[in-house]
């Protein structure tokens, strides 16, 4: 069988990850970090398009990798709720992504992948399992106000990749298992996976679940409304107090867990209190998903950048291990997951869905 050449692009809040694969073998893996000074010149993430696209192309040129790919796959954006799977990028997806209410750097993955692929004869462009994958059960959508139904924005790509990796390791399939998966990153997303479907997940981007290094999580609703009408903050400032300048950042002035752990080791009791509170609320939300699955949980999987923390993981594990065996997968499998999803389509083993 012919070797397929795949470019994967994964823009995040403070970095752009790129990878080149020949079938499932990585030829290039790069994590291009962006400083606050680099990004502060842009009013919103959509303005970063040219900057990030040129960084991708420049990295390929420096490594003497020609623009000769069978597919370019980007991390999906936050355009609208979708079923899980691989989607071929089309003009409607591009338009919806640019006009989406929720904005995140991941939106740029779709835009950049499409433009690069368009310049290569015969090259296709995809996204896979974007953060707005919605397989919620009907109960999960209902909130206490008909004005505000629940939505989920979560780390779908990485959670599914970790789920499949775990299933393979124990000789089962993802579709056979009931799992609770917690992605511990700048935002914390927690989902109940029932036999291959995420039937409950939180809106980890802007206001649900535990607080995290950069997110406020669930807040007292009445206090939030009063703050909105206090005249002390603009809408833009308050939105940043929900996502970006919230959580550990708001309490401790940094989102860097390594720095915070050093402060704790030196006796900083305030830092210890705030991190322990984050662990407490994260554990509470993980265990709550046990009720969604009627207590029938095969395993709890912890993943994401914070899963490397030697302070956080043992304390979190201690609170949740009574429910099910706990397994830790530090970091994320997103680049491999993107490439594998594209390869499955190119090899004809699955069909790309049509975005409508």
Tab-separated table of N, CA, C and O in Angstrom, residues 230-323:
chain	number	residue	atom	x	y	z
A	230	UNK	N	-22.811	45.621	38.250
A	230	UNK	CA	-22.203	46.517	39.241
A	230	UNK	C	-21.570	47.752	38.619
A	230	UNK	O	-21.314	48.739	39.302
A	231	UNK	N	-21.283	47.671	37.303
A	231	UNK	CA	-20.607	48.780	36.643
A	231	UNK	C	-19.104	48.780	36.842
A	231	UNK	O	-18.406	49.666	36.336
A	232	UNK	N	-18.581	47.798	37.547
A	232	UNK	CA	-17.143	47.750	37.840
A	232	UNK	C	-16.324	47.191	36.685
A	232	UNK	O	-15.121	47.460	36.580
A	233	UNK	N	-16.974	46.374	35.830
A	233	UNK	CA	-16.236	45.716	34.761
A	233	UNK	C	-17.012	45.800	33.452
A	233	UNK	O	-18.246	45.829	33.448
A	234	UNK	N	-16.283	45.793	32.348
A	234	UNK	CA	-16.914	45.686	31.035
A	234	UNK	C	-17.238	44.214	30.756
A	234	UNK	O	-16.753	43.309	31.459
A	235	UNK	N	-18.040	43.963	29.729
A	235	UNK	CA	-18.352	42.590	29.351
A	235	UNK	C	-17.078	41.814	29.027
A	235	UNK	O	-16.898	40.668	29.448
A	236	UNK	N	-16.184	42.442	28.271
A	236	UNK	CA	-14.939	41.772	27.884
A	236	UNK	C	-14.100	41.422	29.116
A	236	UNK	O	-13.528	40.322	29.206
A	237	UNK	N	-14.029	42.332	30.079
A	237	UNK	CA	-13.255	42.071	31.293
A	237	UNK	C	-13.848	40.920	32.100
A	237	UNK	O	-13.119	40.066	32.607
A	238	UNK	N	-15.174	40.874	32.170
A	238	UNK	CA	-15.820	39.802	32.925
A	238	UNK	C	-15.650	38.448	32.246
A	238	UNK	O	-15.461	37.429	32.914
A	239	UNK	N	-15.702	38.431	30.914
A	239	UNK	CA	-15.497	37.175	30.197
A	239	UNK	C	-14.100	36.628	30.465
A	239	UNK	O	-13.898	35.416	30.590
A	240	UNK	N	-13.127	37.529	30.579
A	240	UNK	CA	-11.769	37.082	30.891
A	240	UNK	C	-11.669	36.573	32.320
A	240	UNK	O	-10.813	35.738	32.631
A	241	UNK	N	-12.544	37.085	33.208
A	241	UNK	CA	-12.575	36.586	34.587
A	241	UNK	C	-13.198	35.189	34.668
A	241	UNK	O	-13.121	34.529	35.694
A	242	UNK	N	-13.834	34.762	33.588
A	242	UNK	CA	-14.380	33.410	33.500
A	242	UNK	C	-13.361	32.464	32.875
A	242	UNK	O	-13.178	31.335	33.317
A	243	UNK	N	-12.714	32.920	31.804
A	243	UNK	CA	-11.748	32.086	31.082
A	243	UNK	C	-10.547	32.922	30.694
A	243	UNK	O	-10.677	33.902	29.969
A	244	UNK	N	-9.399	32.557	31.201
A	244	UNK	CA	-8.161	33.258	30.871
A	244	UNK	C	-7.515	33.849	32.100
A	244	UNK	O	-6.374	33.533	32.446
A	245	UNK	N	-8.247	34.714	32.796
A	245	UNK	CA	-7.716	35.357	34.007
A	245	UNK	C	-8.482	34.861	35.231
A	245	UNK	O	-8.876	35.640	36.100
A	246	UNK	N	-8.699	33.575	35.294
A	246	UNK	CA	-9.488	32.980	36.369
A	246	UNK	C	-8.726	31.805	36.970
A	246	UNK	O	-7.581	31.535	36.627
A	247	UNK	N	-9.365	31.102	37.908
A	247	UNK	CA	-8.769	29.923	38.496
A	247	UNK	C	-7.467	30.220	39.223
A	247	UNK	O	-7.349	31.207	39.953
A	248	UNK	N	-6.470	29.364	39.043
A	248	UNK	CA	-5.182	29.572	39.706
A	248	UNK	C	-4.576	30.918	39.343
A	248	UNK	O	-3.945	31.575	40.174
A	249	UNK	N	-4.781	31.324	38.089
A	249	UNK	CA	-4.234	32.608	37.637
A	249	UNK	C	-4.778	33.760	38.472
A	249	UNK	O	-4.024	34.649	38.890
A	250	UNK	N	-6.091	33.754	38.716
A	250	UNK	CA	-6.712	34.834	39.493
A	250	UNK	C	-6.276	34.792	40.948
A	250	UNK	O	-6.015	35.829	41.570
A	251	UNK	N	-6.200	33.609	41.522
A	251	UNK	CA	-5.869	33.474	42.941
A	251	UNK	C	-4.381	33.671	43.226
A	251	UNK	O	-4.009	34.274	44.241
A	252	UNK	N	-3.527	33.156	42.318
A	252	UNK	CA	-2.103	33.068	42.627
A	252	UNK	C	-1.208	33.824	41.651
A	252	UNK	O	0.010	33.852	41.827
A	253	UNK	N	-1.809	34.417	40.598
A	253	UNK	CA	-1.023	35.227	39.675
A	253	UNK	C	-0.265	34.454	38.630
A	253	UNK	O	0.500	35.024	37.851
A	254	UNK	N	-0.462	33.139	38.558
A	254	UNK	CA	0.208	32.326	37.545
A	254	UNK	C	-0.615	31.074	37.271
A	254	UNK	O	-1.341	30.599	38.142
A	255	UNK	N	-0.480	30.542	36.044
A	255	UNK	CA	-1.116	29.263	35.706
A	255	UNK	C	-0.092	28.140	35.641
A	255	UNK	O	-0.407	27.022	35.239
A	256	UNK	N	1.156	28.425	36.043
A	256	UNK	CA	2.249	27.465	35.945
A	256	UNK	C	2.286	26.594	37.207
A	256	UNK	O	2.705	27.046	38.280
A	257	UNK	N	1.844	25.360	37.070
A	257	UNK	CA	1.772	24.472	38.224
A	257	UNK	C	3.151	24.185	38.806
A	257	UNK	O	3.298	23.992	40.017
A	258	UNK	N	4.163	24.178	37.972
A	258	UNK	CA	5.517	23.918	38.472
A	258	UNK	C	5.957	25.024	39.424
A	258	UNK	O	6.536	24.752	40.480
A	259	UNK	N	5.668	26.254	39.033
A	259	UNK	CA	6.005	27.389	39.894
A	259	UNK	C	5.212	27.334	41.202
A	259	UNK	O	5.747	27.589	42.292
A	260	UNK	N	3.931	26.999	41.096
A	260	UNK	CA	3.074	26.943	42.285
A	260	UNK	C	3.538	25.839	43.233
A	260	UNK	O	3.559	26.023	44.459
A	261	UNK	N	3.942	24.702	42.691
A	261	UNK	CA	4.422	23.615	43.533
A	261	UNK	C	5.695	24.020	44.284
A	261	UNK	O	5.884	23.637	45.444
A	262	UNK	N	6.550	24.802	43.643
A	262	UNK	CA	7.744	25.304	44.333
A	262	UNK	C	7.354	26.209	45.482
A	262	UNK	O	7.964	26.177	46.564
A	263	UNK	N	6.326	27.035	45.273
A	263	UNK	CA	5.856	27.919	46.336
A	263	UNK	C	5.297	27.120	47.499
A	263	UNK	O	5.514	27.445	48.669
A	264	UNK	N	4.567	26.057	47.188
A	264	UNK	CA	4.017	25.197	48.240
A	264	UNK	C	5.145	24.539	49.026
A	264	UNK	O	5.107	24.469	50.262
A	265	UNK	N	6.168	24.060	48.320
A	265	UNK	CA	7.301	23.402	48.974
A	265	UNK	C	8.043	24.347	49.912
A	265	UNK	O	8.639	23.911	50.910
A	266	UNK	N	7.972	25.649	49.624
A	266	UNK	CA	8.631	26.656	50.477
A	266	UNK	C	7.725	27.154	51.598
A	266	UNK	O	8.080	28.081	52.325
A	267	UNK	N	6.524	26.542	51.699
A	267	UNK	CA	5.656	26.880	52.821
A	267	UNK	C	4.559	27.877	52.537
A	267	UNK	O	3.958	28.420	53.481
A	268	UNK	N	4.254	28.137	51.255
A	268	UNK	CA	3.189	29.090	50.909
A	268	UNK	C	1.832	28.430	51.158
A	268	UNK	O	1.339	27.634	50.359
A	269	UNK	N	1.205	28.777	52.298
A	269	UNK	CA	-0.057	28.144	52.692
A	269	UNK	C	-1.226	28.564	51.802
A	269	UNK	O	-2.162	27.783	51.594
A	270	UNK	N	-1.206	29.785	51.278
A	270	UNK	CA	-2.280	30.213	50.389
A	270	UNK	C	-2.258	29.413	49.092
A	270	UNK	O	-3.300	28.951	48.610
A	271	UNK	N	-1.077	29.216	48.524
A	271	UNK	CA	-0.947	28.410	47.308
A	271	UNK	C	-1.418	26.979	47.572
A	271	UNK	O	-2.127	26.374	46.749
A	272	UNK	N	-1.047	26.434	48.730
A	272	UNK	CA	-1.468	25.078	49.080
A	272	UNK	C	-2.985	24.978	49.191
A	272	UNK	O	-3.604	24.034	48.687
A	273	UNK	N	-3.612	25.975	49.827
A	273	UNK	CA	-5.065	25.974	49.975
A	273	UNK	C	-5.767	25.997	48.625
A	273	UNK	O	-6.708	25.227	48.380
A	274	UNK	N	-5.320	26.867	47.717
A	274	UNK	CA	-5.996	27.025	46.427
A	274	UNK	C	-5.840	25.769	45.576
A	274	UNK	O	-6.809	25.293	44.961
A	275	UNK	N	-4.649	25.195	45.530
A	275	UNK	CA	-4.449	23.981	44.730
A	275	UNK	C	-5.238	22.817	45.325
A	275	UNK	O	-5.877	22.043	44.594
A	276	UNK	N	-5.216	22.689	46.651
A	276	UNK	CA	-5.986	21.617	47.275
A	276	UNK	C	-7.483	21.795	47.020
A	276	UNK	O	-8.226	20.799	46.883
A	277	UNK	N	-7.948	23.052	46.965
A	277	UNK	CA	-9.357	23.304	46.637
A	277	UNK	C	-9.662	22.895	45.202
A	277	UNK	O	-10.738	22.333	44.920
A	278	UNK	N	-8.745	23.162	44.286
A	278	UNK	CA	-8.941	22.738	42.898
A	278	UNK	C	-9.019	21.209	42.817
A	278	UNK	O	-9.867	20.652	42.098
A	279	UNK	N	-8.166	20.516	43.554
A	279	UNK	CA	-8.197	19.056	43.592
A	279	UNK	C	-9.524	18.574	44.163
A	279	UNK	O	-10.157	17.641	43.633
A	280	UNK	N	-9.969	19.195	45.232
A	280	UNK	CA	-11.236	18.850	45.882
A	280	UNK	C	-12.402	18.960	44.909
A	280	UNK	O	-13.211	18.028	44.760
A	281	UNK	N	-12.509	20.089	44.213
A	281	UNK	CA	-13.631	20.300	43.300
A	281	UNK	C	-13.526	19.397	42.071
A	281	UNK	O	-14.545	18.947	41.534
A	282	UNK	N	-12.308	19.132	41.632
A	282	UNK	CA	-12.128	18.220	40.496
A	282	UNK	C	-12.582	16.812	40.875
A	282	UNK	O	-13.309	16.153	40.115
A	283	UNK	N	-12.173	16.348	42.050
A	283	UNK	CA	-12.583	15.021	42.513
A	283	UNK	C	-14.100	14.937	42.631
A	283	UNK	O	-14.715	13.930	42.230
A	284	UNK	N	-14.715	15.978	43.173
A	284	UNK	CA	-16.170	15.990	43.351
A	284	UNK	C	-16.884	15.854	42.010
A	284	UNK	O	-17.863	15.105	41.880
A	285	UNK	N	-16.380	16.544	40.989
A	285	UNK	CA	-17.002	16.479	39.665
A	285	UNK	C	-16.742	15.142	38.980
A	285	UNK	O	-17.598	14.634	38.253
A	286	UNK	N	-15.569	14.548	39.185
A	286	UNK	CA	-15.288	13.228	38.618
A	286	UNK	C	-16.253	12.194	39.194
A	286	UNK	O	-16.890	11.424	38.462
A	287	UNK	N	-16.368	12.182	40.502
A	287	UNK	CA	-17.209	11.179	41.157
A	287	UNK	C	-18.680	11.373	40.796
A	287	UNK	O	-19.436	10.402	40.691
A	288	UNK	N	-19.106	12.616	40.560
A	288	UNK	CA	-20.488	12.868	40.158
A	288	UNK	C	-20.841	12.142	38.870
A	288	UNK	O	-21.988	11.713	38.672
A	289	UNK	N	-19.868	11.957	37.968
A	289	UNK	CA	-20.136	11.231	36.729
A	289	UNK	C	-20.420	9.758	36.986
A	289	UNK	O	-20.973	9.054	36.131
A	290	UNK	N	-20.039	9.262	38.168
A	290	UNK	CA	-20.386	7.892	38.523
A	290	UNK	C	-21.883	7.682	38.577
A	290	UNK	O	-22.381	6.603	38.231
A	291	UNK	N	-22.631	8.710	38.989
A	291	UNK	CA	-24.095	8.613	39.016
A	291	UNK	C	-24.665	8.525	37.608
A	291	UNK	O	-25.665	7.846	37.370
A	292	UNK	N	-24.029	9.222	36.651
A	292	UNK	CA	-24.468	9.171	35.254
A	292	UNK	C	-24.382	7.735	34.729
A	292	UNK	O	-25.246	7.282	33.970
A	293	UNK	N	-23.355	7.026	35.165
A	293	UNK	CA	-23.122	5.653	34.695
A	293	UNK	C	-23.664	4.604	35.673
A	293	UNK	O	-23.293	3.434	35.594
A	294	UNK	N	-24.556	5.019	36.601
A	294	UNK	CA	-25.166	4.105	37.571
A	294	UNK	C	-24.111	3.352	38.386
A	294	UNK	O	-24.326	2.215	38.801
A	295	UNK	N	-22.958	3.977	38.585
A	295	UNK	CA	-21.898	3.344	39.367
A	295	UNK	C	-21.144	2.255	38.637
A	295	UNK	O	-20.220	1.656	39.195
A	296	UNK	N	-21.507	1.981	37.381
A	296	UNK	CA	-20.847	0.925	36.606
A	296	UNK	C	-19.690	1.534	35.812
A	296	UNK	O	-19.822	1.880	34.640
A	297	UNK	N	-18.559	1.701	36.479
A	297	UNK	CA	-17.406	2.389	35.908
A	297	UNK	C	-16.233	1.422	35.826
A	297	UNK	O	-15.776	0.890	36.843
A	298	UNK	N	-15.742	1.168	34.625
A	298	UNK	CA	-14.610	0.256	34.445
A	298	UNK	C	-13.296	0.894	34.876
A	298	UNK	O	-12.416	0.205	35.391
A	299	UNK	N	-13.157	2.195	34.636
A	299	UNK	CA	-11.904	2.866	35.000
A	299	UNK	C	-12.097	4.377	34.956
A	299	UNK	O	-13.000	4.886	34.271
A	300	UNK	N	-11.247	5.062	35.709
A	300	UNK	CA	-11.134	6.522	35.635
A	300	UNK	C	-9.775	6.830	35.030
A	300	UNK	O	-8.742	6.326	35.511
A	301	UNK	N	-9.754	7.620	33.965
A	301	UNK	CA	-8.515	7.956	33.269
A	301	UNK	C	-8.209	9.431	33.469
A	301	UNK	O	-9.063	10.298	33.238
A	302	UNK	N	-6.985	9.744	33.899
A	302	UNK	CA	-6.526	11.116	34.091
A	302	UNK	C	-5.500	11.433	33.011
A	302	UNK	O	-4.557	10.661	32.791
A	303	UNK	N	-5.671	12.559	32.345
A	303	UNK	CA	-4.772	12.922	31.254
A	303	UNK	C	-4.582	14.434	31.221
A	303	UNK	O	-5.085	15.156	32.079
A	304	UNK	N	-3.809	14.931	30.236
A	304	UNK	CA	-3.538	16.358	30.133
A	304	UNK	C	-2.214	16.737	30.777
A	304	UNK	O	-1.564	15.927	31.454
A	305	UNK	N	-1.817	17.987	30.582
A	305	UNK	CA	-0.524	18.454	31.077
A	305	UNK	C	-0.368	18.359	32.581
A	305	UNK	O	0.712	18.025	33.095
A	306	UNK	N	-1.423	18.657	33.341
A	306	UNK	CA	-1.337	18.614	34.802
A	306	UNK	C	-1.240	17.195	35.338
A	306	UNK	O	-0.949	16.997	36.518
A	307	UNK	N	-1.491	16.208	34.493
A	307	UNK	CA	-1.355	14.821	34.934
A	307	UNK	C	0.102	14.465	35.213
A	307	UNK	O	0.391	13.394	35.751
A	308	UNK	N	1.020	15.370	34.880
A	308	UNK	CA	2.436	15.173	35.211
A	308	UNK	C	2.742	15.602	36.643
A	308	UNK	O	3.837	15.331	37.156
A	309	UNK	N	1.832	16.308	37.286
A	309	UNK	CA	2.102	16.901	38.595
A	309	UNK	C	2.219	15.839	39.685
A	309	UNK	O	1.286	15.083	39.929
A	310	UNK	N	3.356	15.824	40.352
A	310	UNK	CA	3.576	14.885	41.447
A	310	UNK	C	2.865	15.330	42.719
A	310	UNK	O	2.757	14.561	43.679
A	311	UNK	N	2.387	16.560	42.741
A	311	UNK	CA	1.603	17.050	43.877
A	311	UNK	C	0.124	16.729	43.670
A	311	UNK	O	-0.557	16.209	44.558
A	312	UNK	N	-0.372	17.046	42.492
A	312	UNK	CA	-1.813	16.964	42.234
A	312	UNK	C	-2.311	15.521	42.112
A	312	UNK	O	-3.330	15.157	42.720
A	313	UNK	N	-1.643	14.704	41.324
A	313	UNK	CA	-2.178	13.380	40.975
A	313	UNK	C	-2.353	12.463	42.194
A	313	UNK	O	-3.418	11.844	42.355
A	314	UNK	N	-1.370	12.323	43.092
A	314	UNK	CA	-1.602	11.441	44.247
A	314	UNK	C	-2.777	11.892	45.116
A	314	UNK	O	-3.544	11.064	45.611
A	315	UNK	N	-2.947	13.192	45.296
A	315	UNK	CA	-4.041	13.702	46.121
A	315	UNK	C	-5.395	13.516	45.429
A	315	UNK	O	-6.389	13.214	46.087
A	316	UNK	N	-5.416	13.693	44.121
A	316	UNK	CA	-6.655	13.472	43.382
A	316	UNK	C	-7.023	11.989	43.380
A	316	UNK	O	-8.178	11.610	43.606
A	317	UNK	N	-6.042	11.147	43.151
A	317	UNK	CA	-6.269	9.706	43.129
A	317	UNK	C	-6.842	9.221	44.468
A	317	UNK	O	-7.742	8.384	44.512
A	318	UNK	N	-6.328	9.758	45.567
A	318	UNK	CA	-6.769	9.334	46.894
A	318	UNK	C	-8.261	9.596	47.106
A	318	UNK	O	-8.953	8.821	47.771
A	319	UNK	N	-8.777	10.666	46.502
A	319	UNK	CA	-10.182	11.027	46.687
A	319	UNK	C	-11.137	10.226	45.790
A	319	UNK	O	-12.329	10.134	46.089
A	320	UNK	N	-10.648	9.680	44.687
A	320	UNK	CA	-11.567	9.082	43.710
A	320	UNK	C	-11.391	7.582	43.529
A	320	UNK	O	-12.227	6.930	42.891
A	321	UNK	N	-10.357	6.995	44.107
A	321	UNK	CA	-10.027	5.602	43.813
A	321	UNK	C	-11.078	4.622	44.324
A	321	UNK	O	-11.124	3.472	43.872
A	322	UNK	N	-11.937	5.053	45.265
A	322	UNK	CA	-12.981	4.153	45.767
A	322	UNK	C	-13.996	3.795	44.690
A	322	UNK	O	-14.651	2.753	44.753
A	323	UNK	N	-14.128	4.664	43.671
A	323	UNK	CA	-15.162	4.465	42.661
A	323	UNK	C	-14.754	3.452	41.599
A	323	UNK	O	-15.567	2.620	41.166
